[in-house]
Amino acid sequence: MRYFNISGPCNTATHYMIESSTRLRGVEDLIDMAQYFVIHAARQSGKTTYLDDLTNKLNADGKYYTLYCSLEGMQGIAEIEAGIPAVVKTIKKNILFSGLPHASEFAKEADYGDYTNVLGTELTLYCMLLEKPLVILFDEADCLSEGTLISFLRQLREGYNNRSRRAFIHSVALVGMRNIRDYKAKVRPDSQSLGSASPFNIVTETYTLKNFTKEEIASLYKQHTDESGQIFEKDAIDLVHEQTQGQPWLVNAIAREVIVKILQSDYTKPVTANLVSQAIQTIILRRDTHIDSLLERLKEERVRKVIEPVILGEYVNPTTDDFSYVCDLGLIRETPQKTEPANPIYAEVMIRTLNQPLQSELQKTNVTYQMPRYFKDGRIDMDFLMHDFQQFWRENSAIWENRFDYKEAAPHLILMGFLQRVVNGGGQIIREMAASRGRLDICVVYEGEKYPIELKIWHGEKSLTDGIEQTARYMDVYGSTEGWLTIFNRNPKVKWEDKIYMKKELFDGKTVTVVGV
């Protein structure tokens, strides 16, 4: 029986999988037109699986010789003198193990000292030996950097431009996380730039490998049902799609967690939405390698510049290199209305990662801020809870704000960390993070009850009037008649006695409790 794969490329013999060609159309047409192009997508999106399938298909069709070649080993080899010979040797190794003809002839007498030409020269000499056009699919192409990257692109460009005069690669795909327009970010500011005429302006198209649709998730899971008889309930599939937005690794990881870990491969039991929720929480807390590698990126300054305003609900300029970089990492997604975390699972692990030091400290040193202290008459006494937060903020904010790398978002992170401590193990916090909203919406869920909370930074009276209206609209989402608007005043000249307050406001028949901190 096949299984859900969460490590490495998929193959139909051992893994449940969506046929990768259905996720990316038009590539074979570009190859037939002898074009050079880019495919980019976030980690663990299925790029290598797609390239393996495409390589096998093209070779089986017999029209081209097709070579898959990963450049992952080039990571960190920035200097052209070492980098280009390493690229040529990597291509040589892949040709030797590919089954392509004349493999032993490639770079047989390569002049590695002529590093500005050796790549183009050896590819030309090899193509002259072949009876059919050569297609090369360069995986992990964005591992190249600085001088190696520039020379690699320029030698490909020179060969491309002279194909009418001498043999060269018929079609090339550069595949990685980054779009070709962003490769300049791999060049040091103080070094040679790509120049006004990009050495790879021969690229005609860029493609991205899209996430699974809800229908594709259902189709993937049905493969398991057909082989085992185990049913995925519709609500479970809906929840997987909502929480993952079709991110392939997450889709597979949730199914595997439920079937193998929770149900212990008991195929007589259906996969329910409740089991999916359990699996998601386990994955979030466990921080598998895929998620951990993404979260390491949060430490990068260019990532902070984008993620911090998303947390705050502030405008993010979508035209910057930093924005493109964070999109390509798969941390955020852009819709016509807003920029937000790529999916709710990533949003949750990002926040938990950023406020983990606070969580750990509260866990070790304070037993006060937890249930059942705030649970009265079957509900959370949110006014009591928020009063405690006001006191915590007054006593600790100066210390904790300086501990956060994301200093502008520190108030939001500290409140969410505080609330997480309160509901830990018995509740949930739903976070609605999206740039250009001017606030952060969160909802505490405990014992089936929902408590909407909105967070804003004080920028004058308009922050209050807008905040009350926005909170009331947010309450409508959850059908609540009571909500809480938390306004942080970060002006050091304002006295604590003026910052700390709590008052009730009525708006359209709803009660909004304004919590000043």
PDB file of N, CA and C in Angstrom, residues 22 56 69 154 170 180 183 204 270 335 357 386 401 454:
ATOM      1  N   THR A  22      -0.408  18.296 -14.017  1.00  0.00           N
ATOM      2  CA  THR A  22      -1.681  19.017 -13.957  1.00  0.00           C
ATOM      3  C   THR A  22      -1.542  20.331 -13.200  1.00  0.00           C
ATOM      4  N   ASN A  56      11.420  12.248 -17.158  1.00  0.00           N
ATOM      5  CA  ASN A  56      11.067  10.898 -17.620  1.00  0.00           C
ATOM      6  C   ASN A  56      10.147  10.942 -18.834  1.00  0.00           C
ATOM      7  N   CYS A  69      19.324  18.237 -13.416  1.00  0.00           N
ATOM      8  CA  CYS A  69      20.592  18.557 -12.752  1.00  0.00           C
ATOM      9  C   CYS A  69      20.337  19.492 -11.578  1.00  0.00           C
ATOM     10  N   ARG A 154      25.541  34.373 -17.719  1.00  0.00           N
ATOM     11  CA  ARG A 154      26.113  34.984 -18.923  1.00  0.00           C
ATOM     12  C   ARG A 154      26.568  33.927 -19.940  1.00  0.00           C
ATOM     13  N   HIS A 170      19.029  23.185 -26.260  1.00  0.00           N
ATOM     14  CA  HIS A 170      17.775  23.529 -26.947  1.00  0.00           C
ATOM     15  C   HIS A 170      16.855  24.343 -26.042  1.00  0.00           C
ATOM     16  N   ILE A 180      13.390  34.770 -11.547  1.00  0.00           N
ATOM     17  CA  ILE A 180      14.636  35.262 -12.125  1.00  0.00           C
ATOM     18  C   ILE A 180      14.828  36.753 -11.854  1.00  0.00           C
ATOM     19  N   TYR A 183      16.948  37.328  -8.802  1.00  0.00           N
ATOM     20  CA  TYR A 183      18.279  36.746  -8.642  1.00  0.00           C
ATOM     21  C   TYR A 183      19.318  37.807  -8.297  1.00  0.00           C
ATOM     22  N   THR A 204      11.878  33.823 -21.352  1.00  0.00           N
ATOM     23  CA  THR A 204      10.629  34.245 -21.993  1.00  0.00           C
ATOM     24  C   THR A 204       9.428  34.112 -21.079  1.00  0.00           C
ATOM     25  N   PRO A 270     -12.962   6.469  10.293  1.00  0.00           N
ATOM     26  CA  PRO A 270     -12.918   7.576   9.337  1.00  0.00           C
ATOM     27  C   PRO A 270     -12.021   8.711   9.832  1.00  0.00           C
ATOM     28  N   THR A 335      -3.422  38.680  -2.010  1.00  0.00           N
ATOM     29  CA  THR A 335      -4.725  38.620  -2.654  1.00  0.00           C
ATOM     30  C   THR A 335      -5.072  40.031  -3.110  1.00  0.00           C
ATOM     31  N   PRO A 357       9.904  33.131  23.764  1.00  0.00           N
ATOM     32  CA  PRO A 357      10.609  33.482  25.006  1.00  0.00           C
ATOM     33  C   PRO A 357       9.659  33.913  26.116  1.00  0.00           C
ATOM     34  N   MET A 386      -8.448  41.019  31.010  1.00  0.00           N
ATOM     35  CA  MET A 386      -7.781  42.167  30.406  1.00  0.00           C
ATOM     36  C   MET A 386      -7.233  43.127  31.469  1.00  0.00           C
ATOM     37  N   GLU A 401       9.613  44.407  25.702  1.00  0.00           N
ATOM     38  CA  GLU A 401       9.696  45.050  24.383  1.00  0.00           C
ATOM     39  C   GLU A 401      11.125  45.037  23.860  1.00  0.00           C
ATOM     40  N   GLU A 454      -9.739  43.101  19.274  1.00  0.00           N
ATOM     41  CA  GLU A 454      -9.017  43.820  18.227  1.00  0.00           C
ATOM     42  C   GLU A 454      -7.886  44.615  18.859  1.00  0.00           C
TER      43      GLU A 454
END
